Short mmCIF file of the C-alpha atoms (twelve columns), coordinates in Angstrom:
data_MODEL
# 
_entry.id   MODEL 
# 
loop_
_atom_site.group_PDB 
_atom_site.id 
_atom_site.type_symbol 
_atom_site.label_atom_id 
_atom_site.label_alt_id 
_atom_site.label_comp_id 
_atom_site.label_asym_id 
_atom_site.label_seq_id 
_atom_site.Cartn_x 
_atom_site.Cartn_y 
_atom_site.Cartn_z 
_atom_site.pdbx_PDB_model_num 
ATOM 1   C CA . UNK A 1   62.470 103.379 76.104  1 
ATOM 2   C CA . UNK A 2   59.986 101.515 78.314  1 
ATOM 3   C CA . UNK A 3   61.177 98.375  80.064  1 
ATOM 4   C CA . UNK A 4   59.289 95.119  80.579  1 
ATOM 5   C CA . UNK A 5   58.265 96.336  84.035  1 
ATOM 6   C CA . UNK A 6   57.146 99.786  82.825  1 
ATOM 7   C CA . UNK A 7   60.314 101.611 83.872  1 
ATOM 8   C CA . UNK A 8   61.486 104.474 81.647  1 
ATOM 9   C CA . UNK A 9   65.006 103.887 80.420  1 
ATOM 10  C CA . UNK A 10  67.449 106.617 79.284  1 
ATOM 11  C CA . UNK A 11  69.945 106.113 76.472  1 
ATOM 12  C CA . UNK A 12  73.687 106.520 77.144  1 
ATOM 13  C CA . UNK A 13  75.675 106.539 73.888  1 
ATOM 14  C CA . UNK A 14  78.900 104.646 73.216  1 
ATOM 15  C CA . UNK A 15  82.217 106.338 73.732  1 
ATOM 16  C CA . UNK A 16  84.905 107.292 76.242  1 
ATOM 17  C CA . UNK A 17  84.455 109.077 79.494  1 
ATOM 18  C CA . UNK A 18  86.628 110.146 82.429  1 
ATOM 19  C CA . UNK A 19  86.232 107.792 85.438  1 
ATOM 20  C CA . UNK A 20  87.579 108.422 88.919  1 
ATOM 21  C CA . UNK A 21  88.879 111.532 90.667  1 
ATOM 22  C CA . UNK A 22  91.820 112.723 92.740  1 
ATOM 23  C CA . UNK A 23  91.545 111.118 96.196  1 
ATOM 24  C CA . UNK A 24  90.009 113.374 98.860  1 
ATOM 25  C CA . UNK A 25  89.701 110.894 101.690 1 
ATOM 26  C CA . UNK A 26  92.532 108.718 103.039 1 
ATOM 27  C CA . UNK A 27  90.650 105.544 102.162 1 
ATOM 28  C CA . UNK A 28  90.108 106.433 98.537  1 
ATOM 29  C CA . UNK A 29  92.137 104.856 95.742  1 
ATOM 30  C CA . UNK A 30  90.321 106.592 92.958  1 
ATOM 31  C CA . UNK A 31  92.602 106.822 89.928  1 
ATOM 32  C CA . UNK A 32  91.543 109.166 87.121  1 
ATOM 33  C CA . UNK A 33  91.503 107.303 83.821  1 
ATOM 34  C CA . UNK A 34  89.627 106.974 80.519  1 
ATOM 35  C CA . UNK A 35  87.144 104.146 79.972  1 
ATOM 36  C CA . UNK A 36  85.385 103.199 76.727  1 
ATOM 37  C CA . UNK A 37  81.844 101.807 77.035  1 
ATOM 38  C CA . UNK A 38  79.439 100.453 74.471  1 
ATOM 39  C CA . UNK A 39  76.022 102.118 74.353  1 
ATOM 40  C CA . UNK A 40  73.497 101.095 77.014  1 
ATOM 41  C CA . UNK A 41  70.211 102.144 78.565  1 
ATOM 42  C CA . UNK A 42  69.856 103.079 82.228  1 
ATOM 43  C CA . UNK A 43  66.735 103.169 84.387  1 
ATOM 44  C CA . UNK A 44  65.686 106.808 84.741  1 
ATOM 45  C CA . UNK A 45  64.974 106.357 88.440  1 
ATOM 46  C CA . UNK A 46  65.683 103.907 91.224  1 
ATOM 47  C CA . UNK A 47  63.418 100.863 91.353  1 
ATOM 48  C CA . UNK A 48  60.371 101.809 93.417  1 
ATOM 49  C CA . UNK A 49  58.365 99.896  96.003  1 
ATOM 50  C CA . UNK A 50  55.587 99.493  93.412  1 
ATOM 51  C CA . UNK A 51  57.896 97.991  90.806  1 
ATOM 52  C CA . UNK A 52  59.516 95.662  93.282  1 
ATOM 53  C CA . UNK A 53  56.173 94.552  94.766  1 
ATOM 54  C CA . UNK A 54  55.148 93.392  91.276  1 
ATOM 55  C CA . UNK A 55  58.183 91.167  91.111  1 
ATOM 56  C CA . UNK A 56  57.392 89.745  94.579  1 
ATOM 57  C CA . UNK A 57  53.804 89.112  93.583  1 
ATOM 58  C CA . UNK A 58  54.980 87.352  90.386  1 
ATOM 59  C CA . UNK A 59  57.330 85.097  92.373  1 
ATOM 60  C CA . UNK A 60  60.458 86.528  90.867  1 
ATOM 61  C CA . UNK A 61  61.719 88.358  93.977  1 
ATOM 62  C CA . UNK A 62  62.009 87.875  97.713  1 
ATOM 63  C CA . UNK A 63  60.455 90.612  99.853  1 
ATOM 64  C CA . UNK A 64  62.688 93.217  101.438 1 
ATOM 65  C CA . UNK A 65  64.193 92.170  104.762 1 
ATOM 66  C CA . UNK A 66  62.189 94.942  106.457 1 
ATOM 67  C CA . UNK A 67  58.910 96.556  105.350 1 
ATOM 68  C CA . UNK A 68  59.465 99.712  107.375 1 
ATOM 69  C CA . UNK A 69  61.721 102.765 106.885 1 
ATOM 70  C CA . UNK A 70  62.941 104.281 110.149 1 
ATOM 71  C CA . UNK A 71  60.096 106.574 111.275 1 
ATOM 72  C CA . UNK A 72  57.765 105.021 108.639 1 
ATOM 73  C CA . UNK A 73  56.352 101.879 110.236 1 
ATOM 74  C CA . UNK A 74  54.628 100.821 107.010 1 
ATOM 75  C CA . UNK A 75  56.688 101.511 103.887 1 
ATOM 76  C CA . UNK A 76  56.934 98.584  101.475 1 
ATOM 77  C CA . UNK A 77  53.517 97.837  99.860  1 
ATOM 78  C CA . UNK A 78  52.079 100.930 101.448 1 
ATOM 79  C CA . UNK A 79  50.432 102.879 98.554  1 
ATOM 80  C CA . UNK A 80  51.588 106.145 100.084 1 
ATOM 81  C CA . UNK A 81  55.162 105.126 99.234  1 
ATOM 82  C CA . UNK A 82  54.593 103.325 95.947  1 
ATOM 83  C CA . UNK A 83  56.807 105.772 94.101  1 
ATOM 84  C CA . UNK A 84  59.613 105.780 96.649  1 
ATOM 85  C CA . UNK A 85  62.775 103.608 96.214  1 
ATOM 86  C CA . UNK A 86  62.648 100.072 97.545  1 
ATOM 87  C CA . UNK A 87  65.155 99.546  100.408 1 
ATOM 88  C CA . UNK A 88  66.418 96.739  102.651 1 
ATOM 89  C CA . UNK A 89  67.541 94.862  99.525  1 
ATOM 90  C CA . UNK A 90  70.633 92.741  99.092  1 
ATOM 91  C CA . UNK A 91  72.777 92.668  95.971  1 
ATOM 92  C CA . UNK A 92  71.356 89.251  95.132  1 
ATOM 93  C CA . UNK A 93  67.795 90.563  95.433  1 
ATOM 94  C CA . UNK A 94  68.612 93.553  93.208  1 
ATOM 95  C CA . UNK A 95  70.216 91.183  90.643  1 
ATOM 96  C CA . UNK A 96  67.139 88.935  90.708  1 
ATOM 97  C CA . UNK A 97  64.804 91.857  90.109  1 
ATOM 98  C CA . UNK A 98  66.796 93.170  87.121  1 
ATOM 99  C CA . UNK A 99  66.846 89.686  85.597  1 
ATOM 100 C CA . UNK A 100 63.090 89.319  86.169  1 
ATOM 101 C CA . UNK A 101 62.557 92.675  84.393  1 
ATOM 102 C CA . UNK A 102 64.740 91.614  81.426  1 
ATOM 103 C CA . UNK A 103 67.669 93.811  82.385  1 
ATOM 104 C CA . UNK A 104 70.753 93.613  84.604  1 
ATOM 105 C CA . UNK A 105 72.559 95.641  87.234  1 
ATOM 106 C CA . UNK A 106 74.750 98.365  85.762  1 
ATOM 107 C CA . UNK A 107 78.455 98.032  86.033  1 
ATOM 108 C CA . UNK A 108 80.339 100.524 88.185  1 
ATOM 109 C CA . UNK A 109 81.657 102.256 85.051  1 
ATOM 110 C CA . UNK A 110 78.187 102.470 83.471  1 
ATOM 111 C CA . UNK A 111 76.779 103.999 86.624  1 
ATOM 112 C CA . UNK A 112 79.484 106.640 86.771  1 
ATOM 113 C CA . UNK A 113 79.155 107.559 83.083  1 
ATOM 114 C CA . UNK A 114 75.367 107.789 83.335  1 
ATOM 115 C CA . UNK A 115 75.868 110.156 86.334  1 
ATOM 116 C CA . UNK A 116 78.733 112.320 85.011  1 
ATOM 117 C CA . UNK A 117 78.654 112.260 81.246  1 
ATOM 118 C CA . UNK A 118 81.920 112.851 79.334  1 
ATOM 119 C CA . UNK A 119 83.131 116.166 80.760  1 
ATOM 120 C CA . UNK A 120 84.440 114.829 84.117  1 
ATOM 121 C CA . UNK A 121 81.923 116.883 86.057  1 
ATOM 122 C CA . UNK A 122 81.856 116.497 89.839  1 
ATOM 123 C CA . UNK A 123 78.096 116.061 90.256  1 
ATOM 124 C CA . UNK A 124 75.369 114.989 87.860  1 
ATOM 125 C CA . UNK A 125 74.329 118.602 87.283  1 
ATOM 126 C CA . UNK A 126 77.848 120.036 86.957  1 
ATOM 127 C CA . UNK A 127 80.583 121.354 89.221  1 
ATOM 128 C CA . UNK A 128 78.711 123.752 91.480  1 
ATOM 129 C CA . UNK A 129 77.776 122.545 94.991  1 
ATOM 130 C CA . UNK A 130 74.021 121.974 95.318  1 
ATOM 131 C CA . UNK A 131 71.582 124.385 96.873  1 
ATOM 132 C CA . UNK A 132 68.966 123.012 99.314  1 
ATOM 133 C CA . UNK A 133 66.210 123.027 96.696  1 
ATOM 134 C CA . UNK A 134 68.216 121.115 94.081  1 
ATOM 135 C CA . UNK A 135 68.163 117.588 95.456  1 
ATOM 136 C CA . UNK A 136 66.917 115.302 98.210  1 
ATOM 137 C CA . UNK A 137 69.622 116.048 100.742 1 
ATOM 138 C CA . UNK A 138 68.745 116.636 104.411 1 
ATOM 139 C CA . UNK A 139 69.448 119.874 106.240 1 
ATOM 140 C CA . UNK A 140 69.983 118.120 109.572 1 
ATOM 141 C CA . UNK A 141 69.835 114.699 111.247 1 
ATOM 142 C CA . UNK A 142 66.214 115.157 112.283 1 
ATOM 143 C CA . UNK A 143 65.204 115.729 108.693 1 
ATOM 144 C CA . UNK A 144 67.173 112.638 107.657 1 
ATOM 145 C CA . UNK A 145 65.362 110.385 110.140 1 
ATOM 146 C CA . UNK A 146 61.984 111.678 109.013 1 
ATOM 147 C CA . UNK A 147 62.782 111.383 105.317 1 
ATOM 148 C CA . UNK A 148 65.167 108.480 104.791 1 
ATOM 149 C CA . UNK A 149 63.936 108.244 101.198 1 
ATOM 150 C CA . UNK A 150 62.107 110.628 98.862  1 
ATOM 151 C CA . UNK A 151 59.737 110.145 95.942  1 
ATOM 152 C CA . UNK A 152 61.826 109.262 92.909  1 
ATOM 153 C CA . UNK A 153 62.335 112.073 90.445  1 
ATOM 154 C CA . UNK A 154 61.171 114.697 92.908  1 
ATOM 155 C CA . UNK A 155 64.573 116.486 93.088  1 
ATOM 156 C CA . UNK A 156 64.457 118.641 90.006  1 
ATOM 157 C CA . UNK A 157 68.132 119.565 90.194  1 
ATOM 158 C CA . UNK A 158 69.489 116.003 90.592  1 
ATOM 159 C CA . UNK A 159 69.617 115.262 86.847  1 
ATOM 160 C CA . UNK A 160 72.560 113.846 84.869  1 
ATOM 161 C CA . UNK A 161 73.625 114.969 81.403  1 
ATOM 162 C CA . UNK A 162 71.577 112.143 79.916  1 
ATOM 163 C CA . UNK A 163 68.477 112.775 81.988  1 
ATOM 164 C CA . UNK A 164 69.039 110.094 84.660  1 
ATOM 165 C CA . UNK A 165 67.515 111.133 87.969  1 
ATOM 166 C CA . UNK A 166 68.422 110.799 91.668  1 
ATOM 167 C CA . UNK A 167 72.047 109.810 91.180  1 
ATOM 168 C CA . UNK A 168 73.483 112.087 93.867  1 
ATOM 169 C CA . UNK A 169 70.986 111.468 96.668  1 
ATOM 170 C CA . UNK A 170 67.849 109.559 97.722  1 
ATOM 171 C CA . UNK A 171 69.443 106.087 98.162  1 
ATOM 172 C CA . UNK A 172 72.815 104.538 97.459  1 
ATOM 173 C CA . UNK A 173 72.629 101.925 94.671  1 
ATOM 174 C CA . UNK A 174 73.986 98.456  94.065  1 
ATOM 175 C CA . UNK A 175 76.095 97.932  90.923  1 
ATOM 176 C CA . UNK A 176 77.321 94.669  89.473  1 
ATOM 177 C CA . UNK A 177 81.029 95.182  89.982  1 
ATOM 178 C CA . UNK A 178 83.228 93.435  92.538  1 
ATOM 179 C CA . UNK A 179 85.482 95.465  94.819  1 
ATOM 180 C CA . UNK A 180 88.687 95.959  92.842  1 
ATOM 181 C CA . UNK A 181 91.039 98.870  92.492  1 
ATOM 182 C CA . UNK A 182 90.922 101.197 89.501  1 
ATOM 183 C CA . UNK A 183 91.576 101.472 86.633  1 
ATOM 184 C CA . UNK A 184 88.316 99.890  85.640  1 
ATOM 185 C CA . UNK A 185 88.742 96.859  83.380  1 
ATOM 186 C CA . UNK A 186 85.605 94.885  82.645  1 
ATOM 187 C CA . UNK A 187 87.595 91.774  81.631  1 
ATOM 188 C CA . UNK A 188 89.661 91.405  84.830  1 
ATOM 189 C CA . UNK A 189 87.040 89.386  86.733  1 
ATOM 190 C CA . UNK A 190 85.272 92.249  88.451  1 
ATOM 191 C CA . UNK A 191 82.129 91.599  86.413  1 
ATOM 192 C CA . UNK A 192 82.003 87.901  87.179  1 
ATOM 193 C CA . UNK A 193 78.537 87.561  88.690  1 
ATOM 194 C CA . UNK A 194 79.290 84.174  90.164  1 
ATOM 195 C CA . UNK A 195 82.395 85.235  92.071  1 
ATOM 196 C CA . UNK A 196 82.363 85.927  95.806  1 
ATOM 197 C CA . UNK A 197 83.320 89.255  97.343  1 
ATOM 198 C CA . UNK A 198 82.004 92.693  98.150  1 
ATOM 199 C CA . UNK A 199 79.975 94.418  95.474  1 
ATOM 200 C CA . UNK A 200 79.841 98.062  94.542  1 
ATOM 201 C CA . UNK A 201 77.573 100.780 95.893  1 
ATOM 202 C CA . UNK A 202 77.262 104.062 94.098  1 
ATOM 203 C CA . UNK A 203 75.598 107.385 94.892  1 
ATOM 204 C CA . UNK A 204 74.807 109.136 98.123  1 
ATOM 205 C CA . UNK A 205 71.602 108.793 100.182 1 
ATOM 206 C CA . UNK A 206 69.294 111.075 102.193 1 
ATOM 207 C CA . UNK A 207 70.801 109.966 105.443 1 
ATOM 208 C CA . UNK A 208 74.373 111.176 104.875 1 
ATOM 209 C CA . UNK A 209 74.682 114.824 105.877 1 
ATOM 210 C CA . UNK A 210 78.191 115.498 104.597 1 
ATOM 211 C CA . UNK A 211 78.205 117.127 101.156 1 
ATOM 212 C CA . UNK A 212 81.712 115.744 100.578 1 
ATOM 213 C CA . UNK A 213 80.071 112.413 99.847  1 
ATOM 214 C CA . UNK A 214 77.911 113.661 96.985  1 
ATOM 215 C CA . UNK A 215 80.438 113.556 94.081  1 
ATOM 216 C CA . UNK A 216 79.604 110.894 91.452  1 
ATOM 217 C CA . UNK A 217 83.066 109.349 91.476  1 
ATOM 218 C CA . UNK A 218 82.937 108.218 95.138  1 
ATOM 219 C CA . UNK A 219 82.989 104.402 95.472  1 
ATOM 220 C CA . UNK A 220 81.595 102.161 98.159  1 
ATOM 221 C CA . UNK A 221 81.326 98.393  98.686  1 
ATOM 222 C CA . UNK A 222 79.332 95.976  100.797 1 
ATOM 223 C CA . UNK A 223 78.754 92.256  101.363 1 
ATOM 224 C CA . UNK A 224 76.316 91.188  98.619  1 
ATOM 225 C CA . UNK A 225 74.138 89.322  101.156 1 
ATOM 226 C CA . UNK A 226 73.683 92.434  103.311 1 
ATOM 227 C CA . UNK A 227 70.075 93.584  103.205 1 
ATOM 228 C CA . UNK A 228 69.713 95.500  106.496 1 
ATOM 229 C CA . UNK A 229 70.296 98.994  105.129 1 
ATOM 230 C CA . UNK A 230 67.440 101.532 104.957 1 
ATOM 231 C CA . UNK A 231 69.479 103.739 102.608 1 
ATOM 232 C CA . UNK A 232 70.383 101.271 99.832  1 
ATOM 233 C CA . UNK A 233 68.378 100.523 96.685  1 
ATOM 234 C CA . UNK A 234 69.205 99.962  93.052  1 
ATOM 235 C CA . UNK A 235 68.370 100.566 89.414  1 
ATOM 236 C CA . UNK A 236 68.885 98.413  86.345  1 
ATOM 237 C CA . UNK A 237 70.514 98.759  82.904  1 
ATOM 238 C CA . UNK A 238 70.463 96.942  79.590  1 
ATOM 239 C CA . UNK A 239 72.877 96.888  76.668  1 
ATOM 240 C CA . UNK A 240 71.650 98.453  73.448  1 
# 
């Protein structure tokens, strides 16, 4: 399906899926449980600079807090990086874009289902650790600094069961959900968009070198006003 902004959306059918994983890190409280979701559509890729610039030009979005990207002094609104994910975006800015485009931010549960499918796989592509040519994941810190983001959809192995791209690497992504412990329950206040508190971040990014952070079930949270991160972007979703 094509969105109002020209984004390709991928269908995720209704049904149950396994959310969470056994904790690997001391800070994780990641309970394995079953969640039922209604059908929805997910953006195939992260929102790009080109898409976001259209929202800025239309008056629906505020520009990113920084137009550069580490070693790239000109990034946002530079045609060379039109098809790269927009960065330096707060949760509020991501929410505003999705609303301008006629969609919304995905919930934490929707993001994880779109990434993992229904077979409790570790990564979007399955359970095998990635090889260097599968996804946008740096070999060393120098590579990470030079390539803090990659062209969306360029990692041919970073594909979910539904055909959603770049969910393991490229940039981490804002989701709608507030920071609350699992199990996920959509009606417990965590999807109150007017409430204050840290909001969810999902997915890895090109700047994290540790493969242990690639699994789709890993959760992160950040202040929704924070927009100073060169490794955070977003994508949108819409209910069927």
